[in-house]
Every structure is written in structure tokens, then in C-alpha cells.
Coordinates of C-alpha atoms and ligand atoms in Angstrom, one line a residue:
M148 CA 1.4 13.7 16.8
T149 CA 2.2 13.6 20.5
P150 CA 2.0 10.5 22.8
Q151 CA -1.0 12.2 24.4
S152 CA -2.9 12.7 21.1
L153 CA -2.0 9.2 20.1
L154 CA -3.4 7.8 23.3
A155 CA -6.5 10.1 23.1
A156 CA -7.3 8.8 19.6
M157 CA -6.6 5.2 20.4
L158 CA -8.6 4.8 23.7
P159 CA -12.1 5.0 22.1
L160 CA -11.1 2.4 19.6
V161 CA -9.9 0.1 22.3
A162 CA -13.2 0.6 24.1
D163 CA -15.0 -0.1 20.8
L164 CA -13.3 -3.6 20.7
A165 CA -15.6 -4.9 23.4
R166 CA -18.8 -3.4 21.9
Q167 CA -21.1 -4.8 19.3
I168 CA -21.1 -2.4 16.4
P169 CA -21.5 -3.2 12.7
P170 CA -18.1 -3.7 11.0
S171 CA -18.6 -0.8 8.6
E172 CA -19.0 1.6 11.6
R173 CA -16.0 0.1 13.3
Y174 CA -13.9 0.7 10.3
R175 CA -15.2 4.2 9.8
R176 CA -14.2 5.1 13.4
L177 CA -10.8 3.6 12.9
L178 CA -10.1 5.6 9.7
D179 CA -11.5 8.7 11.3
A180 CA -9.0 8.4 14.1
V181 CA -6.1 7.8 11.7
R182 CA -7.1 10.9 9.8
R183 CA -7.3 13.0 12.9
L184 CA -3.8 11.9 13.9
L185 CA -2.0 12.0 10.6
P186 CA -2.0 14.7 7.9
A187 CA -3.3 12.4 5.2
D188 CA -5.7 13.4 2.4
A189 CA -7.0 9.9 2.1
V190 CA -6.8 6.7 4.1
A191 CA -8.0 3.2 3.2
L192 CA -8.4 -0.1 4.9
L193 CA -8.0 -3.0 2.5
R194 CA -8.5 -6.7 3.1
L195 CA -6.6 -9.4 1.3
D196 CA -8.9 -11.7 -0.6
G197 CA -7.0 -14.3 -2.5
D198 CA -4.8 -12.4 -5.0
A199 CA -6.6 -9.1 -4.6
L200 CA -7.0 -6.3 -2.1
V201 CA -10.6 -5.3 -1.4
P202 CA -11.3 -1.9 0.1
L203 CA -13.5 -2.3 3.2
A204 CA -13.5 1.4 4.2
V205 CA -12.1 4.5 2.6
D206 CA -11.9 8.1 3.8
G207 CA -11.1 10.8 1.3
L208 CA -11.3 8.5 -1.8
A209 CA -13.9 8.5 -4.5
P210 CA -16.9 6.4 -3.4
D211 CA -16.5 4.0 -6.3
T212 CA -13.2 2.9 -4.8
L213 CA -15.3 0.6 -2.5
G214 CA -16.4 -1.4 -5.5
R215 CA -12.9 -2.1 -6.8
R216 CA -10.6 -5.0 -6.4
F217 CA -6.9 -4.3 -6.6
L218 CA -5.1 -7.3 -8.0
V219 CA -1.9 -7.4 -5.9
G220 CA 0.2 -8.5 -8.9
Q221 CA -0.9 -5.5 -10.9
H222 CA -0.2 -2.9 -8.1
P223 CA 3.5 -2.9 -7.2
R224 CA 3.1 -0.4 -4.3
L225 CA 0.5 -2.6 -2.6
Q226 CA 2.7 -5.6 -3.1
A227 CA 5.6 -3.8 -1.5
L228 CA 3.5 -2.8 1.5
L229 CA 2.3 -6.3 2.0
Q230 CA 5.8 -7.7 1.9
A231 CA 7.4 -5.0 4.2
Q232 CA 8.3 -5.9 7.8
G233 CA 6.8 -2.7 9.2
P234 CA 5.3 0.6 8.0
L235 CA 6.7 1.7 4.7
R236 CA 6.9 5.2 3.1
F237 CA 7.6 5.6 -0.6
A238 CA 10.3 8.0 -1.7
P239 CA 8.8 11.0 -3.6
D240 CA 10.7 10.0 -6.7
C241 CA 9.6 6.4 -6.5
G242 CA 8.5 5.5 -10.0
L243 CA 5.9 2.9 -9.1
P244 CA 2.3 3.8 -10.1
D245 CA 0.0 4.7 -7.3
P246 CA -3.3 2.7 -7.3
Y247 CA -5.2 5.8 -6.0
D248 CA -4.0 8.3 -8.6
G249 CA -7.1 10.2 -9.6
L250 CA -9.2 8.7 -6.9
V251 CA -8.5 11.2 -4.1
E252 CA -11.6 13.3 -3.7
H253 CA -12.2 17.1 -3.7
V254 CA -9.4 17.8 -6.2
H255 CA -10.1 19.3 -9.5
G256 CA -8.3 17.6 -12.4
H257 CA -6.5 14.5 -11.3
L258 CA -3.4 15.3 -9.3
P259 CA -1.2 12.3 -8.8
V260 CA -0.6 11.2 -5.2
H261 CA 2.7 12.7 -4.0
D262 CA 3.3 11.3 -0.5
C263 CA 2.3 7.8 0.2
M264 CA 2.8 5.3 3.0
G265 CA 1.1 2.3 4.6
C266 CA 1.4 -0.7 6.8
A267 CA 0.4 -4.4 6.5
L268 CA -2.1 -5.7 9.0
R269 CA -1.5 -9.2 10.5
V270 CA -4.2 -11.1 12.3
Q271 CA -3.1 -14.2 14.2
D272 CA 0.3 -14.0 12.4
R273 CA -1.2 -14.2 9.0
P274 CA -1.3 -11.2 6.5
W275 CA -4.8 -9.8 6.7
G276 CA -4.6 -6.7 4.6
L277 CA -3.3 -3.1 4.5
M278 CA -3.9 0.3 5.8
T279 CA -2.8 3.0 3.3
L280 CA -2.3 6.8 3.7
D281 CA -1.9 9.2 0.9
A282 CA -1.2 12.9 0.7
L283 CA -1.3 15.1 -2.4
A284 CA 1.5 17.4 -1.2
L285 CA 5.1 16.3 -1.2
S286 CA 6.8 15.7 2.2
R287 CA 3.5 15.8 4.0
F288 CA 4.4 12.7 6.1
D289 CA 7.9 14.0 7.0
G290 CA 7.1 14.4 10.7
V291 CA 5.2 11.1 11.1
D292 CA 6.6 8.7 13.8
M293 CA 6.8 5.3 12.3
V294 CA 6.6 3.6 15.7
A295 CA 3.3 5.4 16.3
L296 CA 2.1 4.3 12.9
Q297 CA 2.9 0.7 13.8
S298 CA 0.9 1.0 17.0
L299 CA -2.0 2.3 15.0
A300 CA -1.7 -0.6 12.6
D301 CA -1.6 -3.1 15.6
L302 CA -4.8 -1.5 16.9
A303 CA -6.3 -1.6 13.4
A304 CA -5.5 -5.4 13.3
A305 CA -7.2 -5.9 16.7
T306 CA -10.2 -4.0 15.3
V307 CA -10.6 -6.0 12.2
A308 CA -10.1 -9.2 14.2
A309 CA -13.0 -8.2 16.5
A310 CA -15.1 -7.2 13.6
E311 CA -14.5 -10.5 11.9
R312 CA -15.4 -12.6 14.9
M313 CA -18.7 -10.7 15.2
D314 CA -19.3 -11.0 11.5
D315 CA -18.8 -14.8 11.7
L316 CA -22.0 -15.7 10.0
A317 CA -21.4 -13.6 6.9
L318 CA -17.9 -15.0 6.8
R319 CA -19.1 -18.6 6.7
A320 CA -21.3 -17.8 3.6
E321 CA -18.3 -16.1 2.0
D322 CA -16.2 -19.2 2.8
A323 CA -18.6 -21.4 1.0
Q324 CA -18.5 -19.0 -2.0
R325 CA -14.7 -19.2 -2.1
R326 CA -14.8 -23.0 -2.0
A327 CA -17.2 -22.9 -4.9
E328 CA -14.9 -20.5 -6.8
Q329 CA -12.0 -22.9 -6.3
Y330 CA -14.1 -25.7 -7.6
R331 CA -15.1 -23.7 -10.7
R332 CA -11.5 -22.7 -11.3
A333 CA -10.4 -26.3 -11.0
A334 CA -13.2 -27.2 -13.4
G335 CA -11.6 -24.8 -15.9
S336 CA -14.5 -22.3 -16.2
T337 CA -14.1 -18.6 -15.6
P338 CA -14.4 -17.6 -12.0
A339 CA -17.7 -16.0 -11.1
R340 CA -18.1 -12.3 -10.3
R341 CA -18.8 -11.3 -6.8
L342 CA -22.2 -9.7 -6.1
V343 CA -21.3 -6.1 -5.6
G344 CA -23.5 -3.9 -3.5
R345 CA -24.1 -2.4 -0.1
S346 CA -27.6 -0.9 -0.3
A347 CA -30.4 -2.1 2.0
A348 CA -32.0 -3.9 -1.0
H349 CA -28.8 -5.7 -1.8
R350 CA -28.1 -6.7 1.8
A351 CA -31.7 -8.1 2.0
L352 CA -31.0 -10.2 -1.1
L353 CA -27.7 -11.5 0.5
R354 CA -29.6 -12.4 3.6
E355 CA -32.2 -14.4 1.6
I356 CA -29.4 -16.2 -0.3
A357 CA -27.7 -17.1 3.0
L358 CA -31.1 -18.3 4.3
V359 CA -32.3 -20.4 1.5
G360 CA -29.0 -21.3 -0.2
P361 CA -28.1 -24.1 2.2
S362 CA -31.5 -25.7 2.0
D363 CA -32.6 -28.1 -0.7
L364 CA -35.6 -26.0 -1.7
T365 CA -36.3 -25.3 -5.3
V366 CA -35.7 -21.6 -5.8
L367 CA -37.4 -19.5 -8.5
V368 CA -35.3 -16.4 -9.1
G369 CA -37.2 -13.5 -10.6
G370 CA -36.4 -10.0 -11.6
E371 CA -36.1 -7.7 -14.6
T372 CA -33.6 -8.3 -17.3
G373 CA -29.9 -7.6 -16.3
V374 CA -30.5 -7.5 -12.6
G375 CA -28.0 -10.3 -11.9
K376 CA -30.2 -13.4 -11.6
E377 CA -27.4 -15.6 -12.9
L378 CA -25.0 -14.4 -10.3
V379 CA -27.6 -14.9 -7.6
V380 CA -28.1 -18.5 -8.8
Q381 CA -24.3 -19.0 -8.5
A382 CA -24.3 -17.6 -5.0
L383 CA -27.2 -19.9 -4.0
H384 CA -25.2 -22.9 -5.3
A385 CA -22.1 -21.7 -3.5
A386 CA -23.9 -21.3 -0.2
S387 CA -25.3 -24.8 -0.4
P388 CA -23.7 -28.1 0.7
R389 CA -23.6 -28.9 -3.0
A390 CA -21.0 -26.2 -3.6
G391 CA -18.3 -28.7 -4.2
R392 CA -20.4 -30.4 -6.9
P393 CA -21.3 -29.1 -10.3
L394 CA -23.7 -26.3 -11.1
V395 CA -25.1 -27.2 -14.5
S396 CA -27.0 -24.6 -16.5
L397 CA -29.5 -24.9 -19.3
N398 CA -30.9 -21.8 -21.1
C399 CA -34.4 -22.9 -22.0
A400 CA -34.7 -19.9 -24.5
A401 CA -31.7 -20.7 -26.5
L402 CA -32.8 -24.2 -27.7
P403 CA -35.4 -25.2 -30.2
E404 CA -38.3 -27.1 -28.6
T405 CA -37.2 -30.4 -30.1
L406 CA -33.8 -30.2 -28.4
V407 CA -34.8 -29.0 -24.9
E408 CA -36.0 -32.4 -23.9
S409 CA -32.9 -34.3 -24.9
E410 CA -30.7 -31.6 -23.4
L411 CA -32.6 -32.1 -20.1
F412 CA -33.0 -35.8 -20.0
G413 CA -30.5 -37.2 -22.4
H414 CA -31.2 -39.7 -25.2
V415 CA -30.2 -43.1 -26.4
R416 CA -28.8 -43.8 -29.8
G417 CA -31.4 -43.6 -32.5
A418 CA -34.0 -41.9 -30.3
F419 CA -34.5 -39.4 -33.1
S420 CA -32.8 -38.7 -36.4
G421 CA -29.5 -37.1 -35.5
A422 CA -29.1 -39.0 -32.2
V423 CA -26.1 -40.9 -33.4
A424 CA -24.8 -41.7 -29.9
E425 CA -26.1 -42.1 -26.4
R426 CA -25.9 -38.9 -24.4
Q427 CA -26.3 -37.8 -20.8
G428 CA -28.8 -35.0 -20.1
K429 CA -28.2 -32.0 -17.9
F430 CA -30.1 -33.7 -15.0
E431 CA -27.6 -36.6 -15.0
L432 CA -24.6 -34.2 -15.3
A433 CA -25.9 -32.3 -12.3
D434 CA -26.2 -35.4 -10.1
G435 CA -25.3 -34.4 -6.6
G436 CA -25.2 -30.7 -7.5
T437 CA -27.5 -28.0 -8.8
L438 CA -29.4 -27.8 -12.1
F439 CA -30.1 -24.2 -13.2
L440 CA -32.9 -23.7 -15.6
D441 CA -32.4 -20.2 -17.0
E442 CA -35.3 -18.4 -18.8
V443 CA -37.6 -21.2 -17.5
G444 CA -40.6 -19.3 -18.7
E445 CA -39.7 -20.3 -22.3
L446 CA -40.0 -24.0 -21.6
P447 CA -42.4 -25.6 -24.1
L448 CA -45.6 -26.9 -22.5
A449 CA -44.9 -30.5 -23.5
V450 CA -41.5 -30.4 -21.8
Q451 CA -43.0 -28.8 -18.7
A452 CA -45.1 -31.9 -18.2
K453 CA -42.1 -34.2 -18.3
L454 CA -40.1 -32.0 -16.1
L455 CA -42.9 -32.0 -13.5
R456 CA -42.9 -35.8 -13.5
V457 CA -39.1 -35.9 -12.9
L458 CA -39.5 -33.5 -10.0
Q459 CA -42.3 -35.4 -8.5
N460 CA -40.7 -38.8 -8.4
G461 CA -37.0 -38.1 -8.8
Q462 CA -36.8 -40.7 -11.7
L463 CA -35.9 -39.8 -15.2
Q464 CA -35.7 -41.6 -18.5
R465 CA -33.5 -40.8 -21.4
L466 CA -35.3 -40.1 -24.7
G467 CA -36.0 -43.4 -26.4
S468 CA -35.1 -45.5 -23.3
D469 CA -37.4 -47.3 -20.9
R470 CA -34.8 -47.5 -18.2
E471 CA -35.3 -45.1 -15.3
H472 CA -32.4 -43.3 -13.5
R473 CA -32.6 -41.8 -10.1
V474 CA -30.8 -38.5 -9.7
D475 CA -30.2 -36.3 -6.7
V476 CA -30.5 -32.7 -8.1
R477 CA -31.4 -29.4 -6.5
L478 CA -33.3 -27.3 -9.0
V479 CA -33.0 -23.5 -9.3
A480 CA -34.8 -21.6 -12.0
A481 CA -34.8 -18.0 -13.3
T482 CA -37.0 -15.9 -15.4
N483 CA -37.6 -12.3 -16.2
R484 CA -41.2 -13.0 -17.0
D485 CA -44.2 -12.7 -14.7
L486 CA -44.7 -16.5 -14.4
A487 CA -48.0 -16.1 -12.5
A488 CA -49.3 -14.1 -15.5
E489 CA -47.9 -16.8 -17.9
V490 CA -49.9 -19.3 -15.9
R491 CA -53.1 -17.2 -16.2
A492 CA -52.5 -16.9 -19.9
G493 CA -52.2 -20.7 -20.2
R494 CA -48.6 -20.7 -21.4
F495 CA -47.2 -22.1 -18.2
R496 CA -48.4 -25.1 -16.1
A497 CA -49.8 -24.0 -12.8
D498 CA -48.6 -27.2 -11.0
L499 CA -45.0 -26.7 -12.3
Y500 CA -45.1 -23.1 -11.4
H501 CA -46.0 -24.0 -7.8
R502 CA -43.3 -26.8 -7.7
L503 CA -40.6 -24.4 -9.0
G504 CA -41.6 -21.5 -6.8
A505 CA -41.1 -23.4 -3.5
Y506 CA -39.0 -20.4 -2.6
P507 CA -39.5 -17.3 -4.8
L508 CA -36.5 -14.9 -4.7
Q509 CA -36.9 -11.5 -6.3
V510 CA -33.8 -9.6 -7.4
P511 CA -34.4 -5.9 -7.1
P512 CA -33.9 -3.6 -10.1
L513 CA -30.8 -1.4 -10.0
R514 CA -32.9 1.8 -9.6
E515 CA -33.9 0.5 -6.1
R516 CA -30.3 0.1 -5.0
G517 CA -29.3 3.7 -4.5
R518 CA -25.6 4.3 -4.5
D519 CA -24.8 0.7 -5.4
V520 CA -24.6 2.1 -8.9
L521 CA -21.3 3.8 -8.0
L522 CA -19.9 0.6 -6.4
L523 CA -20.8 -1.4 -9.4
A524 CA -19.3 1.3 -11.7
G525 CA -16.1 1.0 -9.7
A526 CA -16.0 -2.7 -10.1
F527 CA -16.6 -2.5 -13.9
L528 CA -14.1 0.3 -14.3
E529 CA -11.5 -1.7 -12.5
E530 CA -12.1 -4.5 -15.1
Q531 CA -11.8 -1.9 -17.9
R532 CA -8.6 -0.6 -16.4
A533 CA -7.1 -4.0 -16.5
S534 CA -8.3 -4.8 -20.0
L535 CA -7.3 -1.5 -21.5
G536 CA -3.9 -1.6 -19.7
L537 CA -4.4 1.8 -17.9
G538 CA -3.0 3.1 -14.6
N539 CA -6.5 4.0 -13.4
V540 CA -10.0 4.9 -14.6
R541 CA -12.0 7.3 -12.6
L542 CA -15.5 8.9 -12.8
D543 CA -15.7 12.6 -12.5
A544 CA -18.3 14.2 -10.3
E545 CA -20.8 14.9 -13.1
A546 CA -20.5 11.4 -14.4
Q547 CA -21.2 10.1 -10.9
Q548 CA -24.3 12.3 -10.7
A549 CA -25.4 11.1 -14.2
L550 CA -25.1 7.5 -13.1
L551 CA -27.1 8.1 -10.0
A552 CA -29.8 10.0 -11.9
H553 CA -30.3 7.4 -14.7
A554 CA -33.3 5.0 -14.4
W555 CA -31.4 1.9 -15.7
P556 CA -34.2 0.0 -17.5
G557 CA -31.5 -2.6 -18.6
N558 CA -30.2 -2.7 -15.0
V559 CA -26.7 -3.9 -14.2
R560 CA -26.1 -5.2 -17.7
E561 CA -26.9 -1.8 -19.1
L562 CA -24.5 -0.2 -16.6
E563 CA -21.7 -2.6 -17.5
H564 CA -22.2 -1.8 -21.3
V565 CA -22.5 1.9 -20.7
L566 CA -19.2 2.0 -18.8
A567 CA -17.3 -0.2 -21.3
R568 CA -18.4 2.2 -24.1
A569 CA -17.6 5.3 -21.9
A570 CA -14.1 4.1 -21.1
L571 CA -13.4 3.6 -24.8
R572 CA -14.9 7.0 -25.7
A573 CA -12.8 8.7 -23.0
L574 CA -9.7 6.9 -24.2
G575 CA -10.4 8.0 -27.8
R576 CA -10.1 11.7 -26.7
H577 CA -6.4 11.2 -25.8
A578 CA -3.6 11.1 -28.3
Q579 CA -1.5 9.3 -25.8
R580 CA -2.5 6.7 -23.3
P581 CA -3.0 8.7 -20.0
R582 CA -2.0 7.3 -16.6
V583 CA -5.4 8.2 -15.2
L584 CA -8.3 8.1 -17.5
S585 CA -11.1 10.4 -16.5
V586 CA -14.6 9.4 -17.6
G587 CA -17.0 12.4 -17.9
A588 CA -20.8 12.6 -18.0
G589 CA -20.6 13.2 -21.8
D590 CA -18.7 9.9 -22.3
L591 CA -21.6 7.9 -20.7
G592 CA -24.0 8.9 -23.5
L593 CA -26.9 8.6 -21.2
A594 CA -28.8 11.6 -22.5
A595 CA -30.0 9.8 -25.6
P596 CA -31.5 6.4 -24.7
P597 CA -31.3 3.7 -27.4
Q598 CA -34.9 4.1 -28.4
A599 CA -34.5 7.8 -28.9
L600 CA -31.5 7.1 -31.0
A601 CA -33.4 4.6 -33.1
V602 CA -36.1 7.2 -33.7
A603 CA -33.6 9.7 -34.8
V604 CA -32.0 7.3 -37.3
A605 CA -35.2 5.7 -38.6
P606 CA -38.2 8.0 -38.0
M607 CA -41.3 5.9 -37.8
P608 CA -44.9 7.0 -37.1
A609 CA -46.1 6.1 -33.7
L610 CA -48.7 3.4 -34.4
L611 CA -49.4 2.4 -30.8
P612 CA -53.0 1.4 -30.2
D613 CA -55.1 3.8 -28.2
A614 CA -56.4 3.4 -24.6
T615 CA -59.4 1.3 -25.6
V616 CA -57.1 -1.7 -26.5
P617 CA -56.3 -4.1 -23.6
L618 CA -53.0 -3.4 -21.9
R619 CA -51.3 -6.7 -23.0
Q620 CA -51.8 -5.8 -26.7
R621 CA -50.6 -2.3 -26.2
V622 CA -47.5 -3.6 -24.5
Q623 CA -46.9 -6.0 -27.3
A624 CA -47.4 -3.3 -29.9
F625 CA -44.9 -1.2 -28.1
E626 CA -42.4 -4.1 -27.9
R627 CA -42.8 -4.8 -31.6
Q628 CA -42.2 -1.1 -32.4
A629 CA -39.1 -0.8 -30.2
I630 CA -37.6 -3.9 -31.7
E631 CA -38.3 -2.7 -35.3
Q632 CA -36.8 0.7 -34.5
A633 CA -33.7 -0.8 -32.9
L634 CA -33.2 -3.1 -35.9
A635 CA -33.7 -0.2 -38.4
A636 CA -31.1 1.9 -36.4
H637 CA -28.6 -1.0 -36.6
A638 CA -29.0 -2.0 -40.2
G639 CA -30.9 -5.2 -39.3
N640 CA -28.1 -6.4 -37.1
W641 CA -29.7 -8.4 -34.3
A642 CA -26.7 -8.5 -32.0
A643 CA -26.3 -4.7 -32.2
A644 CA -30.1 -4.1 -31.7
A645 CA -30.0 -6.4 -28.7
R646 CA -27.1 -4.4 -27.2
A647 CA -28.9 -1.2 -27.8
L648 CA -32.0 -2.5 -26.1
A649 CA -29.9 -4.0 -23.3
V650 CA -31.2 -7.5 -23.6
D651 CA -29.7 -10.9 -24.5
R652 CA -29.7 -11.5 -28.2
A653 CA -31.3 -15.0 -27.7
N654 CA -34.0 -13.4 -25.6
L655 CA -34.6 -10.7 -28.2
V656 CA -35.0 -13.2 -31.0
R657 CA -37.3 -15.3 -28.8
L658 CA -39.4 -12.2 -28.0
A659 CA -39.5 -11.1 -31.6
R660 CA -40.7 -14.6 -32.6
R661 CA -43.4 -14.5 -30.0
L662 CA -44.5 -11.1 -31.4
G663 CA -44.7 -12.5 -34.9
L664 CA -41.7 -10.6 -36.3
A665 CA -39.4 -12.1 -38.9
V666 CA -36.4 -13.5 -37.0
P667 CA -33.0 -14.7 -38.2
A668 CA -32.8 -18.3 -39.2
R669 CA -30.1 -20.5 -37.7
N670 CA -27.6 -19.6 -40.4
G671 CA -28.1 -15.9 -39.7
R672 CA -30.5 -15.0 -42.5
R673 CA -33.8 -13.3 -41.7
A674 CA -36.6 -15.7 -42.3
P675 CA -40.3 -15.3 -41.6
T676 CA -41.8 -17.5 -39.0
G677 CA -45.2 -19.3 -39.3
Ligands
LIG261 N1 -24.5 -7.3 -8.0 C1 -23.7 -7.5 -9.1 N2 -22.4 -7.3 -9.0 C2 -21.5 -7.4 -10.0 N3 -22.0 -7.7 -11.3 C3 -23.3 -7.9 -11.5 C4 -24.2 -7.8 -10.4 N4 -25.4 -8.0 -10.9 C5 -25.3 -8.2 -12.2 N5 -24.0 -8.2 -12.6 C6 -23.4 -8.4 -13.9 O1 -24.4 -7.8 -14.8 C7 -24.6 -8.6 -15.9 C8 -26.0 -9.1 -16.1 O2 -26.3 -10.0 -15.0 P1 -27.1 -11.4 -15.3 O3 -26.7 -12.0 -16.6 O4 -27.0 -12.2 -14.1 O5 -28.6 -10.8 -15.4 P2 -30.0 -11.6 -15.5 O6 -30.8 -11.1 -14.4 O7 -29.7 -13.0 -15.7 O8 -30.6 -10.9 -16.9 P3 -31.6 -11.6 -18.0 O9 -32.9 -11.8 -17.4 O10 -31.5 -10.6 -19.1 O11 -30.9 -12.9 -18.4 C9 -23.6 -9.7 -15.8 O12 -22.4 -9.4 -16.5 C10 -23.3 -9.8 -14.3 O13 -22.0 -10.3 -14.1
LIG262 MG1 -29.9 -14.3 -17.3

């Protein structure tokens, strides 16, 4: 690298600083310049987010890298780079594991990284993140001038500072989310996952969250099973002025009809047999915050009427009490049912439907999110890596293709389960724990969908009604058959059948009950329903 080539590469970036271009494009140009100047096989720009480094842009690394979060405490090289006073190059015999082992693209097998260096970026005197450079050959970086690398890093810092200012709006939403996360952590619950994705459909969803989150509108979150409705609700709460107050959830499907009402509104002592003490309902617990009614389509009609009254006048009564409480609660509800159809079928009150759906928000199915599948896969594999205690877990090219080609009827939840199983299967093929675990297409087990598996285990005649029968009954017949087959394939184990069908166990039981199938009693036995 000569001073001239350095200047030639840096000048366009300096010019970019004053232009309005999307951050992703800005970062791409930066990495592009770095790769033209330095003989690296892979470069990455990572931003420090709490205790983790999040890749914002990568060049030469597997696409799923963008979905990963590298916990600094778990990656000693990244930690050393962050702490160094200037650029740092690791000695070839440095024993520290490399976070990118196996992730460098266009290499058959998984050659470990051999030459590696990087530089911390500081913005306004605070650590902002890292730029890392990796080469697969030893001594590749021998001729690199560290002063030039420092200049590049300074320019990179200016670039990210500019990008951040221009991305101010998005940052504010993220800030709110971080505050909410702190609140949740302080409250002792597990921190929420981030909503991973970059597709147009995903970005449109984020825009809607940023738009409606800060308002007090009641939001009805819809979408197929496993699309991430619960995470969306958390993001809505985090983006609201109520973020510092509790987000209280009630799963309407998981409770028997008699308990839903007392869960929502609370009860006084003696209100019903078993009500031995006075109890606050979820509405009161959520005062000042957000109440999340999950699976709201399952709410019994009688409770729907009471809920509507509370929403209309903001007053609620505990069961068995005649005293009225005033609560300040923002309501968010979710369902994977077509509530409009439920209204037409008389199972859901039209007035409540309109009240809940002040702002309907539809979460797109995974099959409409393109390459987000790979980002999500990266995020889930990073979790697997940590829980299995591995150096790294990567997807080979065929596995990536298989993930992109699958239709994902169970959406993100199905993807998460598929990858958890695949990592275990891939690990099972090794006698010794490998440093980089490679997941292949075969490990994913996507060729045989659960239903096909069930048919293979328990062959059953197809008894589906013919085309003269109304659609609804045909769908129900199909659902009944799919559930029976999954149960047969898993020896009547409801949890296993639910996993195979990629639905919540509680939802499966609820659906089975609606379809008139025998469902497990509370103590786990199978009991017929009336
Ligand atoms: N965009 C995303 N990024 C990261 N994880 C996600 C994303 N979307 C969903 N998930 C994960 O996928 C799983 C399913 O999501 P969630 O429980 O929110 O689905 P749901 O829409 O509520 O489904 P159901 O209707 O069956 O209740 C969860 O583990 C969630 O953390
Ligand atoms: Mg849910």
C-alpha cells in the first residue's frame, strides 16, 4: 500500500461523509475500500452493543454472520482488540480461538483463520466498535503499515459517526428498546431477543412498530403461528412511553374459561370456591404499562363482554366486589386466527374486534422475508454455539440453499427448532468436540416434513371430505387428521406432537378440543371432552 493508493481509496469515502446515503451502503463502500487496500480475505465492521459486538457489514464472511452477536466475554480476540491502544495484529501461534473460524467464504472445508488483525473504532472518545481483517494464509499481513491502518480506522470512525447521525430516528427507537431491556433485566426476567431481519418486509414491520409503538392505540398483532408476534409486542411496548413500566401478558388460550376472568380483573376473597385471598388481576398489575392479551381469539364470549366494558369506561371491578378501580393500561393483543372470520362465525364479538383492532399490525410469514432466513439462522446458531460450548457453528453452502428453499409453515419457531436439532445431529457425527461445527443440508432434516414422517410411522387412510363439502369443514378434517397422525407418530405424546407440528402445545390442545378430539386432562391423562 503506497501513500497514493491510500489517499485514492480514502478520498471517495471522505466525499461520502457529506452525502446522504443509507448506512448499509456507506459501510459497504468502507469495507470495499479496505479490501482493495489490504490483502484480507475477509473484513468486518462490528458495533459494540452492550456486552456484545454486532456485525453491521461484512465482506468475505458467510451471510449468516450478519445475524450473529458476539459476546465480548466469550471471544478473547475481540476483547483484546477492543482494549488495545491502536491496531493489533495477532501472532500466528496465538492460541486464542478466532470468532470467524469456518465463516470465511469460498473455502472448501473450514480452514481456520491464519493471519488476523483489527482496530477499535472510537467515536467522540468512546469505544464504538471494531474493524477486523482476516486472511487464510500465514504472514499475509506482513507488509501492512500499521499507521495507515490507524488512518483507515479513523476514517471508518468518521464514517460510522456520520451514518449514525443520519440514522438518528432509528437510533431513538433502539434506545427505547435498550431502556426496556434494562427494565426487564432489573425486573429479573430474561432479556428479550432482538427482532432479527433486513428484508423489505421486515423493515416495513419495524417502521410500523416505530410509528404506532409510541401512541396509545390498541394494537392487534396478527400473523401465522411462529412469526414472532410476541417479540413484536415487546418491541411495541419498548417503543412506547410506557417502556419503563411493566409489560404484563396473559395467554387467553392457556386458562380454563372460569379462570380467565379472575386473571384479568382479579377477585376478592370468597368470590368463588378456591378464592381464599384477595388477588389483583393483570389489568391492575399493568397499571401505567401495557397489557398483552396473547391468543385473544380464544377469549370466551362472556369474558369478551366484560373486557369491552372495561375498555369503554376504563373502570374495572374485581370478581365479587362492587368497588370500581380506574386503571391506565395500553392494550395490545395477538392472535394467529382470522378474527374477522371468527366474528362472522359468531365466536368473537364484532364490537370488541373493532375496539381491539384500532391499529391492526400484520407480521409477515417467514417465506416472504427472503434472505432473513439466513440472518435468523446465524442468530440461532450463535445461541447454539454458546449453549453447546463450541468454538463456532457454521452452515455449509447446501444447508444455506436448503434453508432458503424451504417454505417454513411453522415460520421462525420452526426454523429455530430445525437448527437446534441440526446442531445436535451435526455434533453427534463427531467423536470429539470440533472447534468449528459444520451443519450440512442433511442435518436439517427438511426433506421429510413432520406430516410425511407421521404418515410413514402410522399409515392412515386419507379420509378427507371431497370438493362438495364446504371449505371450513374440509380444513377441520385435515387439521383433525394431521393432529391424529402426529400423535400416532409420537406415541400419544402431546408435547412431541406439538413440536413436530411446530405449534405451541397449549394451542394444539386448544385446537384439538375445538375439533372434538380427546385431549389430555390437567393431570396429563387423555380424557374425552363433552
Ligand atoms: N425476527 C425475529 N428475530 C429473532 N427471533 C425471532 C424473530 N421472530 C420470531 N423469533 C423467535 O421465534 C420464536 C417464535 O416467535 P413467537 O413466539 O413470537 O411467535 P408467535 O407469532 O407468537 O407464534 P404463535 O402464534 O404460535 O404464538 C420465538 O422463540 C421468537 O423468539
Ligand atoms: Mg405467540
